[in-house]
Short mmCIF file of C-alpha atoms and ligand atoms in Angstrom, two decimals:
data_model
loop_
_atom_site.label_atom_id
_atom_site.label_comp_id
_atom_site.label_asym_id
_atom_site.label_seq_id
_atom_site.Cartn_x
_atom_site.Cartn_y
_atom_site.Cartn_z
CA MET A 1 4.78 -9.05 32.13
CA THR A 2 2.05 -7.36 30.10
CA ASP A 3 2.86 -4.05 28.45
CA THR A 4 -0.16 -1.75 28.60
CA ARG A 5 -0.52 1.77 27.29
CA ILE A 6 -3.35 4.26 27.01
CA ILE A 7 -3.19 6.71 24.11
CA THR A 8 -5.48 9.74 24.16
CA GLY A 9 -6.56 12.03 21.31
CA HIS A 10 -9.31 11.94 18.70
CA VAL A 11 -9.28 8.16 18.20
CA LEU A 12 -10.95 7.35 14.87
CA SER A 13 -12.57 3.94 14.67
CA PHE A 14 -14.24 2.98 11.40
CA MET A 15 -17.40 0.92 11.94
CA GLN A 16 -18.14 0.47 8.22
CA SER A 17 -17.00 1.65 4.81
CA PRO A 18 -17.66 5.39 4.30
CA PHE A 19 -18.36 4.53 0.65
CA GLN A 20 -21.41 2.53 1.76
CA THR A 21 -22.97 4.99 4.17
CA ASP A 22 -22.90 8.68 5.11
CA PRO A 23 -19.08 9.08 5.48
CA ALA A 24 -19.17 10.83 8.85
CA GLU A 25 -21.54 8.15 10.20
CA ALA A 26 -19.06 5.39 9.32
CA VAL A 27 -16.66 6.49 12.06
CA ARG A 28 -16.90 6.52 15.84
CA ILE A 29 -14.61 8.99 17.61
CA HIS A 30 -13.33 7.94 21.03
CA ASP A 31 -11.18 9.89 23.52
CA ALA A 32 -8.71 7.12 24.21
CA VAL A 33 -7.52 3.66 23.23
CA ALA A 34 -5.88 1.05 25.46
CA VAL A 35 -3.28 -1.28 23.97
CA GLU A 36 -2.02 -4.41 25.64
CA ASP A 37 0.54 -6.93 24.42
CA GLY A 38 0.64 -5.41 20.96
CA HIS A 39 -3.13 -5.38 20.38
CA ILE A 40 -6.03 -2.99 20.87
CA ALA A 41 -7.58 -3.89 24.22
CA ALA A 42 -10.34 -1.29 24.68
CA LEU A 43 -11.75 2.05 23.52
CA GLY A 44 -13.33 4.64 25.75
CA THR A 45 -12.57 7.75 27.77
CA GLU A 46 -9.25 8.34 29.52
CA GLU A 47 -11.05 8.00 32.85
CA THR A 48 -12.71 4.67 32.17
CA LEU A 49 -9.60 3.18 30.60
CA ARG A 50 -7.42 4.32 33.51
CA ALA A 51 -9.84 2.65 35.87
CA SER A 52 -9.63 -0.59 33.88
CA TYR A 53 -5.84 -0.40 33.33
CA PRO A 54 -4.46 1.38 36.42
CA ARG A 55 -0.84 0.41 35.66
CA ALA A 56 -0.93 1.50 32.01
CA ARG A 57 1.51 4.09 30.70
CA LEU A 58 -0.20 7.18 29.37
CA ASP A 59 0.58 8.81 26.00
CA ARG A 60 -1.48 12.02 25.89
CA HIS A 61 -2.08 13.49 22.45
CA LYS A 62 -4.73 16.07 23.13
CA GLY A 63 -6.02 17.61 19.87
CA LYS A 64 -4.22 15.08 17.69
CA VAL A 65 -5.89 12.38 15.62
CA ILE A 66 -5.09 8.76 16.44
CA LEU A 67 -5.36 6.51 13.40
CA PRO A 68 -4.24 3.04 12.38
CA GLY A 69 -0.82 3.24 10.71
CA PHE A 70 -1.20 3.87 7.00
CA VAL A 71 -1.19 0.83 4.71
CA ASP A 72 0.49 1.31 1.32
CA ALA A 73 -0.84 -1.40 -0.98
CA HIS A 74 1.71 -1.08 -3.83
CA VAL A 75 5.30 0.17 -3.63
CA HIS A 76 8.66 -0.63 -5.19
CA TYR A 77 11.19 -0.26 -2.37
CA PRO A 78 14.09 -0.68 -4.87
CA GLN A 79 13.03 2.58 -6.57
CA THR A 80 13.62 4.69 -3.46
CA ALA A 81 16.75 6.40 -4.80
CA ILE A 82 15.25 7.22 -8.22
CA ILE A 83 11.97 8.75 -7.01
CA ALA A 84 11.12 12.00 -8.85
CA SER A 85 13.13 11.26 -12.00
CA TRP A 86 12.23 13.71 -14.74
CA GLY A 87 10.50 13.67 -18.04
CA LYS A 88 9.48 10.13 -19.06
CA ARG A 89 6.32 8.13 -19.54
CA LEU A 90 6.01 4.52 -18.37
CA ILE A 91 8.06 2.43 -20.82
CA ASP A 92 10.85 5.04 -21.21
CA TRP A 93 10.79 5.67 -17.46
CA LEU A 94 11.34 1.95 -16.81
CA ASN A 95 14.20 1.71 -19.32
CA THR A 96 15.90 5.00 -18.44
CA TYR A 97 15.69 5.13 -14.66
CA THR A 98 14.13 2.03 -13.12
CA PHE A 99 15.87 -0.94 -14.68
CA PRO A 100 19.42 0.51 -14.25
CA GLU A 101 18.69 1.17 -10.57
CA GLU A 102 17.12 -2.27 -10.04
CA ILE A 103 20.31 -3.81 -11.50
CA ARG A 104 22.28 -2.04 -8.76
CA LEU A 105 20.24 -3.90 -6.14
CA SER A 106 21.79 -7.18 -7.31
CA ASP A 107 24.45 -6.21 -4.77
CA PRO A 108 22.90 -7.50 -1.51
CA GLU A 109 24.66 -4.82 0.55
CA TYR A 110 23.14 -2.07 -1.57
CA ALA A 111 19.75 -3.79 -1.44
CA ALA A 112 19.95 -3.87 2.38
CA GLU A 113 20.88 -0.17 2.47
CA ILE A 114 17.96 0.78 0.23
CA ALA A 115 15.52 -1.45 2.14
CA GLN A 116 16.48 0.26 5.40
CA ARG A 117 16.29 3.73 3.82
CA TYR A 118 12.88 2.96 2.33
CA LEU A 119 11.45 1.62 5.62
CA ASP A 120 12.78 4.62 7.58
CA LEU A 121 11.15 7.01 5.10
CA ALA A 122 7.87 5.08 5.07
CA LEU A 123 7.67 4.92 8.87
CA SER A 124 8.48 8.61 9.27
CA ASN A 125 5.49 9.20 6.97
CA GLY A 126 3.25 7.06 9.17
CA THR A 127 3.13 4.01 6.89
CA THR A 128 3.35 0.90 9.06
CA THR A 129 2.51 -1.78 6.46
CA MET A 130 3.34 -1.93 2.79
CA CYS A 131 3.14 -4.43 -0.06
CA SER A 132 6.35 -4.10 -2.05
CA PHE A 133 7.86 -5.37 -5.24
CA ALA A 134 11.51 -6.36 -4.77
CA THR A 135 13.78 -6.71 -7.83
CA SER A 136 14.30 -9.85 -9.88
CA SER A 137 17.36 -10.66 -7.74
CA PRO A 138 16.13 -13.22 -5.15
CA ALA A 139 18.44 -11.68 -2.50
CA SER A 140 16.55 -8.37 -2.72
CA VAL A 141 13.64 -10.10 -0.93
CA PRO A 142 15.43 -11.12 2.31
CA ALA A 143 17.10 -7.70 2.27
CA PHE A 144 13.63 -6.19 2.73
CA PHE A 145 12.17 -8.84 5.04
CA GLU A 146 15.17 -8.77 7.40
CA ALA A 147 15.00 -4.97 7.73
CA ALA A 148 11.22 -5.14 8.31
CA GLN A 149 11.60 -7.93 10.85
CA ALA A 150 14.15 -5.92 12.84
CA LEU A 151 11.64 -3.06 13.05
CA GLY A 152 8.74 -5.40 13.87
CA VAL A 153 6.56 -4.07 11.05
CA ARG A 154 4.00 -6.11 9.11
CA VAL A 155 4.97 -6.27 5.41
CA VAL A 156 4.28 -8.16 2.22
CA ALA A 157 6.76 -8.43 -0.66
CA GLY A 158 7.86 -10.69 -3.48
CA LYS A 159 10.61 -11.26 -6.01
CA THR A 160 9.76 -9.46 -9.25
CA CYS A 161 9.66 -11.94 -12.13
CA MET A 162 10.64 -10.92 -15.69
CA ASP A 163 11.97 -13.14 -18.46
CA ARG A 164 11.76 -10.81 -21.47
CA ASN A 165 11.80 -7.15 -22.56
CA ALA A 166 14.15 -6.14 -19.76
CA PRO A 167 17.97 -5.96 -19.51
CA ASP A 168 19.68 -9.37 -19.36
CA ALA A 169 20.95 -8.57 -15.86
CA LEU A 170 17.32 -8.42 -14.65
CA CYS A 171 15.93 -11.37 -16.60
CA ASP A 172 15.20 -14.67 -14.92
CA THR A 173 13.53 -17.63 -16.68
CA ALA A 174 10.18 -19.32 -16.27
CA GLN A 175 11.87 -22.11 -14.32
CA SER A 176 14.12 -19.97 -12.11
CA ALA A 177 11.28 -17.52 -11.35
CA TYR A 178 9.18 -20.46 -10.20
CA GLU A 179 11.95 -22.09 -8.17
CA ASP A 180 13.31 -18.90 -6.57
CA SER A 181 9.82 -17.64 -5.69
CA LYS A 182 8.90 -21.05 -4.23
CA ALA A 183 12.04 -21.14 -2.08
CA LEU A 184 11.29 -17.61 -0.81
CA ILE A 185 7.69 -18.59 0.01
CA GLU A 186 8.88 -21.64 1.93
CA ARG A 187 11.44 -19.58 3.86
CA TRP A 188 9.44 -16.44 4.56
CA HIS A 189 5.69 -16.65 3.97
CA ASP A 190 3.67 -16.31 7.17
CA THR A 191 6.71 -16.10 9.43
CA GLY A 192 6.05 -13.50 12.13
CA ARG A 193 4.56 -10.43 10.47
CA ILE A 194 5.76 -11.28 6.96
CA GLY A 195 3.70 -12.33 3.96
CA TYR A 196 4.75 -13.27 0.45
CA ALA A 197 3.25 -12.00 -2.81
CA ILE A 198 3.95 -13.87 -6.05
CA THR A 199 5.09 -11.03 -8.32
CA PRO A 200 5.06 -11.11 -12.12
CA ARG A 201 6.03 -7.49 -12.92
CA PHE A 202 3.49 -7.11 -15.77
CA SER A 203 2.58 -9.24 -18.75
CA PRO A 204 4.87 -7.38 -21.24
CA THR A 205 7.95 -8.55 -19.30
CA SER A 206 6.86 -12.18 -18.84
CA THR A 207 6.60 -14.89 -21.48
CA PRO A 208 3.46 -17.04 -21.48
CA ALA A 209 5.66 -19.84 -20.06
CA GLN A 210 6.62 -17.68 -17.07
CA LEU A 211 3.03 -16.57 -16.43
CA GLU A 212 1.99 -20.22 -16.59
CA ALA A 213 4.69 -21.25 -14.09
CA LEU A 214 3.66 -18.46 -11.69
CA GLY A 215 -0.02 -19.42 -12.06
CA ALA A 216 0.95 -22.98 -11.07
CA LEU A 217 2.95 -21.64 -8.11
CA TRP A 218 -0.08 -19.63 -6.92
CA ARG A 219 -2.28 -22.75 -7.12
CA GLU A 220 0.29 -24.55 -4.94
CA HIS A 221 0.35 -21.63 -2.44
CA PRO A 222 -3.16 -20.17 -2.61
CA ASP A 223 -2.78 -18.28 0.69
CA CYS A 224 -0.07 -16.06 -0.87
CA LEU A 225 -1.05 -12.79 -2.46
CA MET A 226 -0.25 -12.17 -6.15
CA GLN A 227 0.68 -8.64 -7.23
CA THR A 228 1.19 -7.15 -10.67
CA HIS A 229 0.33 -4.14 -12.89
CA LEU A 230 -2.75 -3.77 -15.07
CA SER A 231 -3.83 -1.20 -17.70
CA GLU A 232 -1.70 1.69 -16.52
CA GLN A 233 -0.96 3.51 -19.81
CA THR A 234 -2.44 3.34 -23.30
CA ASP A 235 1.03 2.74 -24.90
CA GLU A 236 1.56 -0.17 -22.51
CA ILE A 237 -1.84 -1.63 -23.49
CA ALA A 238 -0.93 -1.40 -27.21
CA TRP A 239 2.38 -3.16 -26.44
CA MET A 240 0.57 -5.89 -24.45
CA ARG A 241 -1.80 -6.41 -27.43
CA SER A 242 1.14 -6.91 -29.80
CA LEU A 243 2.70 -9.46 -27.42
CA PHE A 244 -0.54 -11.35 -26.68
CA PRO A 245 -2.56 -11.08 -29.91
CA ASP A 246 -5.04 -13.74 -28.80
CA ALA A 247 -5.88 -12.12 -25.44
CA ARG A 248 -9.40 -10.71 -25.07
CA ASP A 249 -7.99 -7.80 -23.06
CA TYR A 250 -5.13 -7.03 -20.62
CA LEU A 251 -6.67 -8.97 -17.72
CA ASP A 252 -6.94 -12.00 -19.98
CA THR A 253 -3.12 -12.17 -20.22
CA TYR A 254 -3.23 -13.02 -16.49
CA GLU A 255 -6.51 -14.92 -16.48
CA LYS A 256 -5.37 -17.42 -19.12
CA PHE A 257 -2.58 -18.50 -16.76
CA GLY A 258 -4.47 -18.66 -13.46
CA LEU A 259 -3.28 -15.25 -12.27
CA VAL A 260 -6.70 -13.76 -11.50
CA GLY A 261 -8.16 -14.39 -8.06
CA SER A 262 -9.44 -12.79 -4.90
CA ARG A 263 -5.92 -12.57 -3.44
CA GLY A 264 -4.71 -10.79 -6.58
CA LEU A 265 -3.62 -7.14 -6.45
CA TYR A 266 -3.74 -5.22 -9.72
CA GLY A 267 -1.85 -1.91 -9.60
CA HIS A 268 -3.22 1.14 -11.46
CA ALA A 269 -6.22 -0.49 -13.28
CA ILE A 270 -7.08 2.75 -15.07
CA HIS A 271 -8.09 1.92 -18.65
CA LEU A 272 -10.31 -1.08 -17.96
CA GLU A 273 -12.74 -2.71 -20.41
CA PRO A 274 -16.22 -3.60 -19.14
CA ARG A 275 -15.34 -7.33 -19.23
CA GLU A 276 -12.27 -6.73 -17.09
CA ARG A 277 -14.29 -4.79 -14.54
CA ASP A 278 -16.92 -7.53 -14.37
CA ARG A 279 -14.34 -10.27 -13.94
CA LEU A 280 -12.32 -8.37 -11.27
CA ARG A 281 -15.49 -7.78 -9.28
CA GLU A 282 -16.72 -11.34 -9.69
CA VAL A 283 -13.53 -12.78 -8.21
CA GLY A 284 -13.18 -10.04 -5.55
CA ALA A 285 -9.71 -9.02 -6.72
CA ALA A 286 -8.16 -5.78 -5.45
CA LEU A 287 -7.58 -2.75 -7.67
CA VAL A 288 -4.83 -0.53 -6.30
CA HIS A 289 -5.13 3.19 -6.96
CA CYS A 290 -1.74 4.91 -7.30
CA PRO A 291 -2.72 8.55 -7.78
CA THR A 292 0.61 10.42 -7.49
CA SER A 293 2.16 7.92 -9.90
CA ASN A 294 -0.74 8.21 -12.32
CA CYS A 295 -0.20 11.97 -12.44
CA PHE A 296 3.59 11.88 -12.38
CA ILE A 297 4.02 9.31 -15.19
CA GLY A 298 0.97 10.71 -16.99
CA SER A 299 -1.11 7.53 -16.90
CA GLY A 300 -4.73 8.65 -16.47
CA LEU A 301 -7.63 9.20 -14.08
CA PHE A 302 -8.72 6.18 -11.99
CA ASP A 303 -12.51 5.85 -11.83
CA MET A 304 -12.85 5.71 -8.03
CA SER A 305 -16.56 6.47 -7.76
CA GLY A 306 -17.60 4.23 -10.66
CA LEU A 307 -15.51 1.31 -9.44
CA MET A 308 -16.66 1.71 -5.83
CA ALA A 309 -20.30 1.93 -6.95
CA GLU A 310 -20.00 -1.41 -8.75
CA GLY A 311 -18.57 -3.02 -5.60
CA GLN A 312 -14.86 -3.39 -6.41
CA ARG A 313 -12.30 -3.96 -3.67
CA ILE A 314 -9.94 -0.93 -3.81
CA GLY A 315 -6.68 -0.09 -2.05
CA LEU A 316 -4.56 3.05 -2.10
CA ALA A 317 -0.83 3.25 -2.74
CA THR A 318 2.14 5.52 -3.32
CA ASP A 319 3.70 3.33 -6.06
CA THR A 320 7.06 4.73 -4.87
CA GLY A 321 9.15 5.56 -7.00
CA GLY A 322 6.84 5.88 -10.07
CA GLY A 323 4.77 7.68 -7.47
CA SER A 324 6.30 10.98 -6.45
CA SER A 325 6.00 10.64 -2.66
CA PHE A 326 6.50 8.33 0.31
CA SER A 327 3.56 9.99 2.05
CA MET A 328 0.06 8.52 2.19
CA LEU A 329 -1.17 12.03 3.11
CA ARG A 330 0.17 13.32 -0.21
CA THR A 331 -1.33 10.22 -1.86
CA MET A 332 -4.77 10.97 -0.38
CA ALA A 333 -4.46 14.54 -1.67
CA ALA A 334 -3.75 13.25 -5.18
CA ALA A 335 -6.68 10.81 -4.92
CA TYR A 336 -8.90 13.74 -3.96
CA GLU A 337 -7.65 15.82 -6.91
CA ILE A 338 -8.13 13.00 -9.43
CA ALA A 339 -11.66 12.35 -8.13
CA GLN A 340 -12.40 16.08 -8.49
CA LEU A 341 -11.21 15.94 -12.11
CA ARG A 342 -13.77 13.14 -12.60
CA GLY A 343 -16.52 15.12 -10.86
CA THR A 344 -16.57 13.64 -7.34
CA ALA A 345 -15.38 15.20 -4.07
CA LEU A 346 -14.12 12.43 -1.78
CA HIS A 347 -14.92 13.01 1.91
CA PRO A 348 -11.91 13.06 4.28
CA ALA A 349 -13.34 9.95 5.97
CA GLN A 350 -13.31 8.16 2.61
CA LEU A 351 -9.70 9.18 1.99
CA LEU A 352 -8.57 8.05 5.45
CA TRP A 353 -10.50 4.78 5.07
CA LEU A 354 -8.77 4.06 1.75
CA ALA A 355 -5.33 4.69 3.29
CA THR A 356 -5.99 2.36 6.24
CA CYS A 357 -8.89 -0.10 6.17
CA GLY A 358 -9.35 -0.17 2.38
CA SER A 359 -5.70 -0.94 1.71
CA ALA A 360 -5.59 -3.48 4.56
CA GLU A 361 -8.64 -5.25 3.09
CA SER A 362 -7.04 -5.25 -0.35
CA LEU A 363 -4.12 -7.17 1.22
CA HIS A 364 -6.55 -9.52 3.02
CA LEU A 365 -5.19 -8.18 6.31
CA GLY A 366 -8.35 -6.34 7.31
CA ASP A 367 -8.85 -8.65 10.30
CA ARG A 368 -5.45 -7.65 11.75
CA ILE A 369 -4.51 -4.09 10.74
CA GLY A 370 -6.06 -0.94 9.29
CA ARG A 371 -8.75 -0.37 11.95
CA ILE A 372 -8.76 0.66 15.59
CA ALA A 373 -10.98 -2.00 17.11
CA VAL A 374 -10.60 -4.46 19.97
CA GLY A 375 -8.30 -7.37 19.03
CA MET A 376 -6.59 -5.61 16.12
CA GLU A 377 -2.81 -5.25 16.04
CA ALA A 378 -1.79 -1.91 17.59
CA ASP A 379 0.10 -0.23 14.74
CA LEU A 380 -1.01 3.34 15.35
CA ILE A 381 -0.09 6.91 14.43
CA ALA A 382 -0.79 10.32 15.98
CA ILE A 383 -1.44 13.09 13.49
CA ASP A 384 -0.73 16.73 14.34
CA LEU A 385 -3.43 18.89 12.73
CA ALA A 386 -1.26 22.03 12.95
CA SER A 387 2.10 20.75 11.67
CA THR A 388 2.94 23.83 9.56
CA PRO A 389 1.84 27.47 9.83
CA ALA A 390 -0.23 27.17 6.65
CA ILE A 391 -2.08 24.10 7.90
CA ALA A 392 -2.45 25.47 11.44
CA GLN A 393 -4.11 28.71 10.33
CA ARG A 394 -6.62 26.79 8.17
CA ALA A 395 -7.37 24.20 10.84
CA ALA A 396 -7.97 27.00 13.35
CA ARG A 397 -10.96 28.10 11.24
CA ALA A 398 -12.49 24.62 11.13
CA GLY A 399 -16.08 24.14 12.27
CA ASP A 400 -15.71 20.42 12.98
CA LEU A 401 -13.09 17.67 13.15
CA TRP A 402 -13.40 16.71 9.46
CA GLU A 403 -12.80 20.30 8.41
CA ALA A 404 -9.79 20.37 10.75
CA ILE A 405 -8.39 17.13 9.28
CA PHE A 406 -8.81 18.03 5.60
CA PRO A 407 -6.00 20.66 5.39
CA THR A 408 -3.56 18.08 6.77
CA ILE A 409 -4.69 15.57 4.14
CA MET A 410 -4.22 18.16 1.40
CA MET A 411 -1.07 19.91 2.62
CA GLY A 412 0.50 17.58 5.19
CA ASP A 413 3.67 15.52 5.02
CA ASP A 414 5.97 13.71 7.46
CA ARG A 415 5.91 16.75 9.78
CA ALA A 416 2.29 15.88 10.57
CA ILE A 417 3.21 12.43 11.90
CA ALA A 418 3.71 13.16 15.60
CA ASP A 419 4.15 9.55 16.72
CA VAL A 420 4.16 6.00 15.45
CA TRP A 421 3.50 2.86 17.52
CA ILE A 422 4.38 -0.60 16.20
CA SER A 423 2.51 -3.37 18.05
CA GLY A 424 1.77 -0.84 20.77
CA THR A 425 5.39 0.27 21.25
CA PRO A 426 6.43 3.80 20.29
CA LEU A 427 8.87 4.07 17.45
CA THR A 428 9.78 7.58 18.59
CA ARG A 429 9.45 9.16 21.98
CA PRO A 430 6.01 10.79 22.45
CA LYS A 431 6.53 14.52 22.11
CA ASP A 432 3.96 15.92 24.49
CA VAL A 433 3.39 13.51 27.37
N1 LIG B 1 4.73 -1.33 -14.77
C1 LIG B 1 5.69 -2.28 -14.77
N2 LIG B 1 6.66 -1.99 -13.88
C2 LIG B 1 6.31 -0.84 -13.28
C3 LIG B 1 6.91 -0.04 -12.26
O1 LIG B 1 7.96 -0.34 -11.73
N3 LIG B 1 6.23 1.08 -11.92
C4 LIG B 1 5.05 1.44 -12.51
N4 LIG B 1 4.45 2.55 -12.13
N5 LIG B 1 4.48 0.70 -13.47
C5 LIG B 1 5.10 -0.42 -13.85
ZN1 LIG B 2 4.15 -0.44 -9.52
#
């Protein structure tokens, strides 16, 4: 039997990138969306859709905004319990907080508990797809995939590979990283809604031999994504230079070993050289902006407008738990603030596009998620534009929908997420049917 549902509200459907046209013109606003068998079936008015789908259930969300579920293009689910740890910059933060916690996830029971906790927090914040690093323990990958599969959410993840400059308990080898990652790809990649990302943590924690092995693995499985970190902090770049004295720049430490390609995701990408920018654009790689993390760990100001103007593919991410939030609303607010510090005011349509379509395209999933259009998978959220008294009183003054949405982007959190649908099925009971 087909399961059909009509959801009403301000349904936002991006027709093109709001970075390539007048932002408000990039979006069409419909009154209702029909979902059938987990996919978007039609857009229109409540009346026309009820005529076409007379047996459909009706979820009325008058005044709320219906969006694709948020897509978080770079997270570390194992860092859930150490989010908001005080006082360190990147290298000290890794050694003091992150590595000890990632060692704890070598216990598969603890990994399963953290995976479930992370997914619950992400979903309550309206994030329906994420691309996560696991730890270097191979069992931390199925812990995440099994929890995601039980919820029916679309996810990407991979075993983090590190064979130097990390505690022994977290170090693998070039050979074991290759073999364990390959076995995980063969077991999990492209099963149901799960994708695999080959995951060298960053070049300072991998020997050239490990990077070479992972480059070979990517050539053998070119439909996998590859995720890593790039040019996040100046101290990290100086360290990379001492470890790879022959490299032209940071990107070259990946490029030499076949780890630069269009399905590559490069987290942070703040302090880029002109050659690196040219090469990333040439191959169509994705740069992932992690604005709360870049503020929290003190990394720097991502050049959103410059990188967009030169045609880079860009996604948006929390970078939980270097990032200080599970919320893509909070992440959009930080992206807005960083752009302001660089002299550009991002339009709310641009921020919403980055958190949905932009991130989905960075994961090469733009044909399935991240947009409300016929045929797309129906992972949807309803956003309450008056979720707190402070937001409500500002939205009440708004002259148009964008002005009403912006206070929620800047001040909203999980209280603004009124409902979440995964493949067209509500995760929580609709509150105001
Ligand atoms: N660089 C290498 N590992 C990490 C990590 O876990 N978080 C962040 N923010 N940067 C990294
Ligand atoms: Zn990261």
